[in-house]
Every structure is written in C-alpha cells, then in structure tokens.
mmCIF file of C-alpha atoms in Angstrom:
data_model
loop_
_atom_site.group_PDB
_atom_site.id
_atom_site.type_symbol
_atom_site.label_atom_id
_atom_site.label_comp_id
_atom_site.label_asym_id
_atom_site.label_seq_id
_atom_site.Cartn_x
_atom_site.Cartn_y
_atom_site.Cartn_z
ATOM 1 C CA MET A 11 -73.919 210.772 60.009
ATOM 2 C CA ARG A 12 -71.743 208.158 61.695
ATOM 3 C CA ILE A 13 -74.812 206.656 63.406
ATOM 4 C CA ARG A 14 -76.616 206.451 60.053
ATOM 5 C CA LEU A 15 -73.743 204.518 58.469
ATOM 6 C CA LEU A 16 -73.361 202.232 61.474
ATOM 7 C CA SER A 17 -77.092 201.457 61.523
ATOM 8 C CA LEU A 18 -77.067 200.659 57.830
ATOM 9 C CA THR A 19 -74.040 198.372 58.207
ATOM 10 C CA LEU A 20 -75.571 196.480 61.122
ATOM 11 C CA ALA A 21 -78.858 196.123 59.249
ATOM 12 C CA ILE A 22 -77.106 194.707 56.183
ATOM 13 C CA ILE A 23 -75.397 191.976 58.216
ATOM 14 C CA GLY A 24 -78.649 191.219 60.038
ATOM 15 C CA ILE A 25 -77.822 192.383 63.558
ATOM 16 C CA ILE A 26 -80.637 194.955 63.687
ATOM 17 C CA PRO A 27 -83.729 195.345 61.493
ATOM 18 C CA LEU A 28 -83.797 197.911 58.735
ATOM 19 C CA HIS A 29 -85.539 201.189 59.541
ATOM 20 C CA ALA A 30 -88.814 202.101 57.886
ATOM 21 C CA GLN A 31 -88.259 202.881 54.222
ATOM 22 C CA THR A 32 -90.085 206.221 54.207
ATOM 23 C CA LEU A 33 -91.308 208.949 56.552
ATOM 24 C CA ASN A 34 -94.337 211.194 55.992
ATOM 25 C CA ILE A 35 -94.023 214.753 57.403
ATOM 26 C CA ALA A 36 -96.699 217.475 57.596
ATOM 27 C CA MET A 37 -95.585 221.104 57.994
ATOM 28 C CA THR A 38 -97.472 224.321 58.733
ATOM 29 C CA GLY A 39 -96.694 227.978 59.258
ATOM 30 C CA ASP A 40 -97.704 230.315 62.090
ATOM 31 C CA ILE A 41 -100.181 229.234 64.779
ATOM 32 C CA MET A 42 -101.843 231.661 67.202
ATOM 33 C CA MET A 43 -105.242 230.250 68.154
ATOM 34 C CA GLY A 44 -106.648 233.439 69.690
ATOM 35 C CA THR A 45 -105.590 236.093 72.179
ATOM 36 C CA THR A 46 -106.783 237.705 75.402
ATOM 37 C CA PHE A 47 -104.577 240.778 74.842
ATOM 38 C CA PRO A 48 -105.189 243.666 74.469
ATOM 39 C CA SER A 49 -108.803 242.499 74.489
ATOM 40 C CA ILE A 50 -110.449 239.075 74.382
ATOM 41 C CA MET A 51 -110.450 237.752 70.797
ATOM 42 C CA LEU A 52 -111.170 234.041 70.938
ATOM 43 C CA PRO A 53 -112.881 231.684 68.467
ATOM 44 C CA ALA A 54 -116.261 230.096 68.977
ATOM 45 C CA ASN A 55 -116.705 226.740 70.729
ATOM 46 C CA GLU A 56 -113.488 227.289 72.740
ATOM 47 C CA GLY A 57 -111.453 226.780 69.579
ATOM 48 C CA ARG A 58 -112.529 223.179 69.011
ATOM 49 C CA ASP A 59 -113.319 223.844 65.341
ATOM 50 C CA LEU A 60 -110.099 225.693 64.446
ATOM 51 C CA PHE A 61 -108.247 222.767 62.879
ATOM 52 C CA ARG A 62 -111.349 220.918 61.649
ATOM 53 C CA ASP A 63 -110.596 220.911 57.929
ATOM 54 C CA ALA A 64 -106.855 220.289 58.190
ATOM 55 C CA LYS A 65 -106.917 217.753 61.008
ATOM 56 C CA GLU A 66 -106.974 214.628 58.838
ATOM 57 C CA VAL A 67 -103.674 215.486 57.129
ATOM 58 C CA LEU A 68 -102.024 216.645 60.359
ATOM 59 C CA VAL A 69 -103.050 213.661 62.489
ATOM 60 C CA ASN A 70 -102.263 211.012 59.884
ATOM 61 C CA ALA A 71 -98.693 212.164 59.202
ATOM 62 C CA ASP A 72 -95.820 210.301 60.843
ATOM 63 C CA LEU A 73 -94.551 213.660 62.120
ATOM 64 C CA THR A 74 -96.309 217.052 62.235
ATOM 65 C CA VAL A 75 -94.474 220.330 62.834
ATOM 66 C CA GLY A 76 -95.285 224.051 62.860
ATOM 67 C CA ASN A 77 -94.512 227.441 64.400
ATOM 68 C CA LEU A 78 -96.152 228.611 67.636
ATOM 69 C CA GLU A 79 -96.618 232.361 67.217
ATOM 70 C CA GLY A 80 -97.080 233.840 70.684
ATOM 71 C CA ALA A 81 -97.265 232.825 74.320
ATOM 72 C CA ILE A 82 -99.676 230.329 75.856
ATOM 73 C CA CYS A 83 -100.361 231.883 79.236
ATOM 74 C CA ASP A 84 -103.121 233.389 81.348
ATOM 75 C CA GLY A 85 -101.378 236.436 82.795
ATOM 76 C CA GLY A 86 -98.183 238.437 82.703
ATOM 77 C CA ARG A 87 -97.229 241.865 81.424
ATOM 78 C CA SER A 88 -96.758 242.542 77.717
ATOM 79 C CA THR A 89 -93.188 243.228 76.624
ATOM 80 C CA LYS A 90 -94.354 245.008 73.465
ATOM 81 C CA GLY A 91 -94.861 248.729 72.931
ATOM 82 C CA VAL A 92 -98.029 250.543 71.907
ATOM 83 C CA GLY A 93 -97.114 251.593 68.345
ATOM 84 C CA PRO A 94 -98.950 250.604 65.153
ATOM 85 C CA ASN A 95 -96.415 247.854 64.431
ATOM 86 C CA SER A 96 -96.541 246.387 67.932
ATOM 87 C CA TYR A 97 -98.589 243.271 68.613
ATOM 88 C CA ALA A 98 -98.618 240.899 71.589
ATOM 89 C CA PHE A 99 -100.301 237.486 71.502
ATOM 90 C CA ARG A 100 -101.523 235.650 74.591
ATOM 91 C CA THR A 101 -103.442 232.410 74.043
ATOM 92 C CA PRO A 102 -105.191 230.849 77.087
ATOM 93 C CA THR A 103 -103.551 227.783 78.580
ATOM 94 C CA SER A 104 -106.892 225.970 78.215
ATOM 95 C CA TYR A 105 -106.258 225.902 74.449
ATOM 96 C CA GLY A 106 -103.118 223.772 74.722
ATOM 97 C CA HIS A 107 -104.929 220.489 74.168
ATOM 98 C CA LEU A 108 -106.102 221.683 70.746
ATOM 99 C CA LEU A 109 -102.537 221.512 69.439
ATOM 100 C CA LYS A 110 -102.104 217.920 70.569
ATOM 101 C CA GLU A 111 -105.492 216.885 69.213
ATOM 102 C CA ALA A 112 -104.586 218.480 65.878
ATOM 103 C CA GLY A 113 -101.571 216.181 65.671
ATOM 104 C CA PHE A 114 -98.642 218.502 66.344
ATOM 105 C CA ASP A 115 -95.471 216.778 67.541
ATOM 106 C CA PHE A 116 -93.026 219.717 67.443
ATOM 107 C CA LEU A 117 -93.462 223.504 67.493
ATOM 108 C CA SER A 118 -90.869 226.209 66.978
ATOM 109 C CA MET A 119 -90.673 228.926 69.634
ATOM 110 C CA ALA A 120 -87.928 230.860 67.826
ATOM 111 C CA ASN A 121 -90.032 233.807 66.689
ATOM 112 C CA ASN A 122 -90.791 237.443 67.452
ATOM 113 C CA HIS A 123 -93.840 236.660 69.608
ATOM 114 C CA ALA A 124 -92.583 233.922 71.947
ATOM 115 C CA ASN A 125 -91.417 236.602 74.385
ATOM 116 C CA ASP A 126 -94.572 238.729 74.216
ATOM 117 C CA PHE A 127 -95.165 238.123 77.922
ATOM 118 C CA GLY A 128 -91.580 237.721 79.008
ATOM 119 C CA LEU A 129 -90.133 234.842 80.952
ATOM 120 C CA GLU A 130 -93.475 234.171 82.616
ATOM 121 C CA GLY A 131 -95.035 233.623 79.195
ATOM 122 C CA ILE A 132 -92.157 231.455 77.960
ATOM 123 C CA GLU A 133 -92.234 229.241 81.044
ATOM 124 C CA SER A 134 -96.010 228.904 80.829
ATOM 125 C CA THR A 135 -95.815 227.989 77.145
ATOM 126 C CA GLU A 136 -93.183 225.353 77.825
ATOM 127 C CA ARG A 137 -95.249 223.952 80.690
ATOM 128 C CA VAL A 138 -98.356 223.663 78.500
ATOM 129 C CA LEU A 139 -96.433 221.984 75.681
ATOM 130 C CA ASN A 140 -94.791 219.589 78.136
ATOM 131 C CA GLU A 141 -98.205 218.654 79.506
ATOM 132 C CA GLN A 142 -99.394 217.869 75.981
ATOM 133 C CA GLY A 143 -96.263 215.908 75.069
ATOM 134 C CA ILE A 144 -95.354 218.362 72.291
ATOM 135 C CA LEU A 145 -91.653 219.000 71.707
ATOM 136 C CA TYR A 146 -90.258 222.502 71.104
ATOM 137 C CA SER A 147 -87.048 224.508 70.823
ATOM 138 C CA GLY A 148 -85.673 227.866 69.780
ATOM 139 C CA ILE A 149 -85.243 230.086 72.853
ATOM 140 C CA ALA A 150 -81.610 230.882 73.689
ATOM 141 C CA GLY A 151 -80.408 229.405 76.961
ATOM 142 C CA ARG A 152 -83.354 227.044 77.216
ATOM 143 C CA VAL A 153 -84.173 224.132 74.869
ATOM 144 C CA GLU A 154 -81.755 224.075 71.915
ATOM 145 C CA SER A 155 -83.089 220.974 70.196
ATOM 146 C CA ALA A 156 -85.438 218.024 70.544
ATOM 147 C CA VAL A 157 -85.331 214.379 69.524
ATOM 148 C CA ILE A 158 -88.263 212.136 68.673
ATOM 149 C CA GLU A 159 -88.473 208.558 67.354
ATOM 150 C CA ARG A 160 -90.772 207.570 64.532
ATOM 151 C CA LYS A 161 -90.856 204.251 62.660
ATOM 152 C CA GLY A 162 -87.502 203.238 64.124
ATOM 153 C CA LEU A 163 -85.856 206.504 63.090
ATOM 154 C CA LYS A 164 -84.300 208.942 65.541
ATOM 155 C CA ILE A 165 -85.267 212.439 64.372
ATOM 156 C CA GLY A 166 -83.592 215.624 65.597
ATOM 157 C CA LEU A 167 -85.409 218.957 65.443
ATOM 158 C CA CYS A 168 -84.222 222.517 66.040
ATOM 159 C CA ALA A 169 -85.462 226.067 65.453
ATOM 160 C CA PHE A 170 -83.852 229.444 64.800
ATOM 161 C CA GLY A 171 -85.132 233.024 64.713
ATOM 162 C CA HIS A 172 -84.016 236.622 64.313
ATOM 163 C CA ASN A 173 -84.766 238.019 67.795
ATOM 164 C CA SER A 174 -82.189 238.529 70.535
ATOM 165 C CA TYR A 175 -83.835 235.958 72.812
ATOM 166 C CA THR A 176 -83.933 233.247 70.137
ATOM 167 C CA LEU A 177 -81.244 230.967 68.800
ATOM 168 C CA LYS A 178 -80.346 233.349 65.988
ATOM 169 C CA HIS A 179 -80.195 232.111 62.418
ATOM 170 C CA THR A 180 -77.749 234.894 61.560
ATOM 171 C CA ASP A 181 -75.239 233.256 63.926
ATOM 172 C CA LEU A 182 -74.075 230.482 61.622
ATOM 173 C CA ASN A 183 -71.588 229.221 64.199
ATOM 174 C CA THR A 184 -74.461 228.405 66.558
ATOM 175 C CA VAL A 185 -76.630 227.052 63.736
ATOM 176 C CA GLY A 186 -73.786 224.848 62.539
ATOM 177 C CA ARG A 187 -73.001 223.558 66.025
ATOM 178 C CA ILE A 188 -76.591 222.567 66.786
ATOM 179 C CA VAL A 189 -77.215 221.002 63.378
ATOM 180 C CA ASP A 190 -73.897 219.142 63.508
ATOM 181 C CA ASP A 191 -74.704 217.747 66.964
ATOM 182 C CA LEU A 192 -78.062 216.446 65.729
ATOM 183 C CA VAL A 193 -76.604 215.001 62.525
ATOM 184 C CA ASN A 194 -74.038 213.093 64.565
ATOM 185 C CA SER A 195 -76.649 211.643 66.942
ATOM 186 C CA CYS A 196 -79.781 211.185 64.827
ATOM 187 C CA ASP A 197 -80.920 209.456 61.650
ATOM 188 C CA LEU A 198 -82.781 212.515 60.309
ATOM 189 C CA VAL A 199 -82.601 216.238 61.083
ATOM 190 C CA ILE A 200 -85.335 218.855 60.583
ATOM 191 C CA VAL A 201 -84.613 222.587 60.891
ATOM 192 C CA SER A 202 -87.177 225.368 61.382
ATOM 193 C CA PHE A 203 -86.471 229.075 60.902
ATOM 194 C CA HIS A 204 -88.418 232.301 61.421
ATOM 195 C CA GLY A 205 -87.131 234.993 59.121
ATOM 196 C CA GLY A 206 -87.643 237.311 56.209
ATOM 197 C CA ALA A 207 -89.345 240.670 55.741
ATOM 198 C CA GLU A 208 -93.086 240.752 56.387
ATOM 199 C CA GLY A 209 -96.119 241.635 54.316
ATOM 200 C CA ARG A 210 -98.093 240.991 51.146
ATOM 201 C CA THR A 211 -95.326 242.506 48.995
ATOM 202 C CA LYS A 212 -92.706 240.079 50.382
ATOM 203 C CA SER A 213 -93.785 236.805 48.811
ATOM 204 C CA HIS A 214 -90.817 236.608 46.430
ATOM 205 C CA LEU A 215 -87.635 235.128 47.888
ATOM 206 C CA PRO A 216 -84.766 237.597 47.432
ATOM 207 C CA ASN A 217 -81.096 236.852 47.069
ATOM 208 C CA GLY A 218 -79.103 238.116 50.016
ATOM 209 C CA PRO A 219 -80.148 239.502 53.406
ATOM 210 C CA GLU A 220 -83.543 240.949 54.310
ATOM 211 C CA THR A 221 -84.362 243.700 56.802
ATOM 212 C CA PHE A 222 -87.674 244.683 58.363
ATOM 213 C CA LEU A 223 -88.376 247.406 60.940
ATOM 214 C CA GLY A 224 -84.620 247.864 61.283
ATOM 215 C CA GLU A 225 -83.994 244.181 62.092
ATOM 216 C CA ASN A 226 -81.764 241.796 60.185
ATOM 217 C CA ARG A 227 -84.218 239.077 59.131
ATOM 218 C CA GLY A 228 -81.560 236.871 57.546
ATOM 219 C CA SER A 229 -80.249 235.680 54.204
ATOM 220 C CA LEU A 230 -82.596 232.738 53.936
ATOM 221 C CA ARG A 231 -81.305 230.969 50.839
ATOM 222 C CA GLN A 232 -77.862 230.963 52.436
ATOM 223 C CA LEU A 233 -79.272 229.734 55.752
ATOM 224 C CA ALA A 234 -81.276 226.874 54.253
ATOM 225 C CA HIS A 235 -78.428 225.713 52.036
ATOM 226 C CA PHE A 236 -76.018 225.997 54.970
ATOM 227 C CA CYS A 237 -78.221 223.664 57.036
ATOM 228 C CA ILE A 238 -78.507 221.123 54.216
ATOM 229 C CA ASP A 239 -74.768 221.332 53.571
ATOM 230 C CA HIS A 240 -74.245 220.475 57.253
ATOM 231 C CA GLY A 241 -76.408 217.376 56.957
ATOM 232 C CA ALA A 242 -79.982 218.544 57.666
ATOM 233 C CA ASP A 243 -82.664 216.690 55.717
ATOM 234 C CA VAL A 244 -85.669 219.054 55.826
ATOM 235 C CA VAL A 245 -85.770 222.831 56.329
ATOM 236 C CA TYR A 246 -89.039 224.754 56.732
ATOM 237 C CA GLY A 247 -89.538 228.469 57.283
ATOM 238 C CA HIS A 248 -92.161 231.002 58.339
ATOM 239 C CA GLY A 249 -92.232 234.664 59.288
ATOM 240 C CA PRO A 250 -93.213 236.811 56.270
ATOM 241 C CA HIS A 251 -96.960 236.083 56.867
ATOM 242 C CA VAL A 252 -97.195 235.012 53.229
ATOM 243 C CA VAL A 253 -96.169 231.829 51.465
ATOM 244 C CA ARG A 254 -92.908 231.649 49.535
ATOM 245 C CA ALA A 255 -91.140 229.277 47.163
ATOM 246 C CA MET A 256 -90.181 225.676 47.805
ATOM 247 C CA GLU A 257 -87.055 223.900 46.641
ATOM 248 C CA VAL A 258 -85.347 220.533 46.547
ATOM 249 C CA TYR A 259 -81.614 221.144 46.988
ATOM 250 C CA LYS A 260 -79.098 218.297 47.076
ATOM 251 C CA ASP A 261 -82.080 215.903 47.261
ATOM 252 C CA ARG A 262 -83.379 217.671 50.415
ATOM 253 C CA PHE A 263 -86.632 219.624 50.815
ATOM 254 C CA ILE A 264 -86.819 223.329 51.717
ATOM 255 C CA ALA A 265 -89.947 225.473 52.265
ATOM 256 C CA TYR A 266 -88.937 229.130 52.550
ATOM 257 C CA SER A 267 -92.201 230.294 54.127
ATOM 258 C CA LEU A 268 -95.405 228.450 54.958
ATOM 259 C CA GLY A 269 -97.143 231.717 55.858
ATOM 260 C CA ASN A 270 -99.990 231.962 58.349
ATOM 261 C CA PHE A 271 -101.735 228.720 59.227
ATOM 262 C CA CYS A 272 -104.085 229.296 62.163
ATOM 263 C CA THR A 273 -104.073 232.972 63.122
ATOM 264 C CA PRO A 274 -107.739 233.975 63.447
ATOM 265 C CA TYR A 275 -107.222 237.362 65.125
ATOM 266 C CA ASN A 276 -104.900 240.391 65.014
ATOM 267 C CA VAL A 277 -103.089 239.088 61.919
ATOM 268 C CA SER A 278 -104.008 240.340 58.456
ATOM 269 C CA LEU A 279 -105.752 237.621 56.448
ATOM 270 C CA THR A 280 -106.506 239.735 53.376
ATOM 271 C CA GLY A 281 -105.704 238.188 50.001
ATOM 272 C CA ILE A 282 -102.553 236.076 49.977
ATOM 273 C CA SER A 283 -102.065 236.716 53.716
ATOM 274 C CA GLY A 284 -104.973 234.337 54.256
ATOM 275 C CA TYR A 285 -103.271 231.475 52.413
ATOM 276 C CA ALA A 286 -102.729 228.639 54.925
ATOM 277 C CA PRO A 287 -101.075 225.581 53.385
ATOM 278 C CA VAL A 288 -100.291 222.244 54.931
ATOM 279 C CA VAL A 289 -97.305 220.797 53.100
ATOM 280 C CA GLU A 290 -96.990 217.025 53.241
ATOM 281 C CA ILE A 291 -93.776 215.369 52.083
ATOM 282 C CA ASN A 292 -92.419 211.835 51.893
ATOM 283 C CA ILE A 293 -88.716 211.261 52.422
ATOM 284 C CA ASN A 294 -86.521 208.185 52.392
ATOM 285 C CA ALA A 295 -84.902 206.882 55.562
ATOM 286 C CA ASP A 296 -81.678 208.592 54.417
ATOM 287 C CA GLY A 297 -83.495 211.958 54.241
ATOM 288 C CA SER A 298 -83.724 212.247 50.461
ATOM 289 C CA PHE A 299 -86.926 213.723 49.056
ATOM 290 C CA ILE A 300 -89.432 211.424 47.334
ATOM 291 C CA ASP A 301 -92.517 213.548 46.672
ATOM 292 C CA GLY A 302 -95.007 215.820 48.360
ATOM 293 C CA LYS A 303 -98.365 217.550 48.272
ATOM 294 C CA ILE A 304 -99.503 221.118 48.989
ATOM 295 C CA HIS A 305 -102.901 221.019 50.686
ATOM 296 C CA SER A 306 -104.651 224.356 50.136
ATOM 297 C CA PHE A 307 -106.502 226.072 52.979
ATOM 298 C CA LEU A 308 -107.751 229.632 53.412
ATOM 299 C CA GLN A 309 -108.290 231.661 56.570
ATOM 300 C CA THR A 310 -110.998 234.121 57.535
ATOM 301 C CA ARG A 311 -111.207 236.073 60.761
ATOM 302 C CA GLY A 312 -112.167 234.025 63.795
ATOM 303 C CA VAL A 313 -112.455 230.712 61.942
ATOM 304 C CA GLY A 314 -109.109 229.039 61.254
ATOM 305 C CA PRO A 315 -107.940 227.232 58.093
ATOM 306 C CA ARG A 316 -110.703 226.022 55.793
ATOM 307 C CA GLN A 317 -110.342 223.896 52.683
ATOM 308 C CA ASP A 318 -109.661 225.833 49.481
ATOM 309 C CA ALA A 319 -111.496 223.927 46.765
ATOM 310 C CA THR A 320 -109.976 226.131 44.050
ATOM 311 C CA GLY A 321 -106.376 225.217 44.948
ATOM 312 C CA SER A 322 -105.311 228.879 44.888
ATOM 313 C CA VAL A 323 -102.731 228.380 47.641
ATOM 314 C CA ALA A 324 -100.927 225.589 45.798
ATOM 315 C CA ARG A 325 -100.980 227.659 42.589
ATOM 316 C CA GLU A 326 -99.389 230.609 44.368
ATOM 317 C CA ILE A 327 -96.557 228.444 45.742
ATOM 318 C CA ARG A 328 -96.172 226.764 42.334
ATOM 319 C CA ASN A 329 -95.729 230.118 40.603
ATOM 320 C CA LEU A 330 -93.363 231.485 43.240
ATOM 321 C CA SER A 331 -91.224 228.344 43.121
ATOM 322 C CA ALA A 332 -90.967 228.349 39.313
ATOM 323 C CA ASN A 333 -90.090 232.044 39.236
ATOM 324 C CA ASP A 334 -87.751 232.285 42.221
ATOM 325 C CA ILE A 335 -85.942 228.908 42.162
ATOM 326 C CA PRO A 336 -85.963 227.584 38.586
ATOM 327 C CA GLN A 337 -82.906 225.458 39.377
ATOM 328 C CA SER A 338 -84.790 223.378 41.981
ATOM 329 C CA GLN A 339 -84.615 219.604 41.577
ATOM 330 C CA ALA A 340 -88.426 219.483 41.921
ATOM 331 C CA PHE A 341 -91.474 221.077 40.345
ATOM 332 C CA ILE A 342 -95.076 221.566 41.456
ATOM 333 C CA ASP A 343 -97.845 220.409 39.145
ATOM 334 C CA ALA A 344 -101.302 221.926 38.649
ATOM 335 C CA GLN A 345 -102.765 219.783 41.458
ATOM 336 C CA GLY A 346 -100.186 220.881 44.012
ATOM 337 C CA ASN A 347 -98.102 217.707 43.857
ATOM 338 C CA ILE A 348 -94.382 218.254 44.476
ATOM 339 C CA LEU A 349 -92.438 215.981 42.146
ATOM 340 C CA LEU A 350 -88.809 215.425 41.238
ATOM 341 C CA LYS A 351 -87.807 216.624 37.780
#
C-alpha cells in the first residue's frame, strides 16, 4: 500500500509517468490436459486443439491465470490410493508448451493433485513451467508468491489450498503474512484458492466451513473477505468442480469457484460439471472493479472447452450469484456481463 501511495504522489508531481489506467484479467478454473495414469488418456493431435475456442480471450488479456490440477511429469510413483475416490493425474511434459501458447501467465499449484507424483512430480512441474516462463505458487516450503509486471504495474500473485503440502487457506496467519507482504511491495495483488466441498450438489456457496472426505475445505466467504480486507484486489477460487457465485466486495472482485476448465479425462463432465467459464474482468490501477464478462464454454470428454452458444454457463453463475450473494456490489445481466449496481 505504501508503494501505491508513493507512486501516485510521484506521478502527480511529474517525476514518474502514471501507470496504465486499467488492467484486463482472464481467469479460469481447473486445468488437467490429459493423463498417462493409470492408463494413457490423451487428447487428439497432441492436445493442440484443447484451448482452440477459448484462446482468443486468454491470449488477449493483459494477465491470464488459472489452476493447474495435477503434475506435469513423465514418470514417478503415484501417491494416491486405489479407492473409488482416489485419482492421480500425470500430464506429459511435452504438453507444457500448450499452456504458454494458450496465454497463461500464472498457475496455482495449491491443490489436491499437485502432489499426485510426490516431490518428483512437483519438481518436474516447476521445471516445465519455468521453461515456459509461467509463474506459479502454492506449495509449502517452495514458492510462496510470484510477481509480474504488466502495463507499468507490479502485480503480486499467491495461491492457497487445503492439503497438508500446500500453503493452507485455513491458516489465516500464513495467508495474512503472504498477502500483506505482497500488498506492501506491489501495486496489485491477486489471490487464488482451492477449496470447498466437491460435486454437482455443491454449487451453492454456504456460510461457514465446508468439509469433504473428512477434510476441512475452508470457510470460503471468510477467506475471500479476509484477503480483500488485507489489501488484495482480486480473489478467484476453484475446487468444487462446479461453478459458484461471484461477488464484488469493497469494490474488489471475487469468484468463489470457476469450476473445471480443461479437464478432458477422469473428471466428471456431466451436466453442470462440464461448465467451463473464462471470466474476464477490468480493474482500475488501484484494484477497484470496473466491469467484466463471463465467457461460456462447455466440456465433453477428450475435447476441452468449446464455445457455449446458449450462454448456459453465464446463466448458471448469474443465478447462483443472485441467490447466494444478494448484497454484492455487482450484478450479472442476461448476456453474462458483470456490472456494478
């Protein structure tokens, strides 16, 4: 915050130029481009068509962020069990370039699949992302946060999850420390979280904590508001495998779950589980929300997100937002535009 005020003061007296007036951000949910475990399940054409329909929005944004669900590696031993609720995702390292070509600048690793192939998988994933120039964070004891510059603005990014090996979003002391550090050193701060109970019955955002398979999946309204109260400017979530409500709180944007985005195999895509939005927002240089747009895409097995001409995804988020957060400073119109009230 001090840097923001200093920059503004210096700009006013003409010592440095003013920053760009606005920033355009594109956000997605879970990404797992295909897996070689427990059997080979990979898309056609080596995955080159996965992001075809969504690429224009993703590439043209000033900043594009999402959640990387699983390890990018070619070997290793699965850390998961063999039960019906146990899944391990291993995407080939040769697919790494697809993420860069799709426009991604930052990916969260703070989720329940980043450790599917242990330290070997984590190190391989980090190596692939480094090679592609994609920033990341979220694993405890490794990369806590990342900083990128866009349009003269220094942007801090961080990610939190519910697993023991992640930076845990239930540990508000750690969340507060990392967010505070970024707020004090950056112009804008973006927070990602992986949380919430999973499944088609979990699209409504509850009040209070959520549990799933015996795990504490967080009190997500509290978490998001906590981050904004500490100075974060954008908060986006994922984890339930369905979309959830969106909110503007204290002039800052929050997406509580962006659902599945590009998960062509071993993830249910039936009904609302196949909803795959790209949410595009515009914010001022001080982080305040201007407006946004929900771009509707649908997934089918083995294909990736494809344009939804009916706008069903935007309608679902519109209804959830109106029902679950009527006090939001924004509303979503029939075309999926996110507008201030």
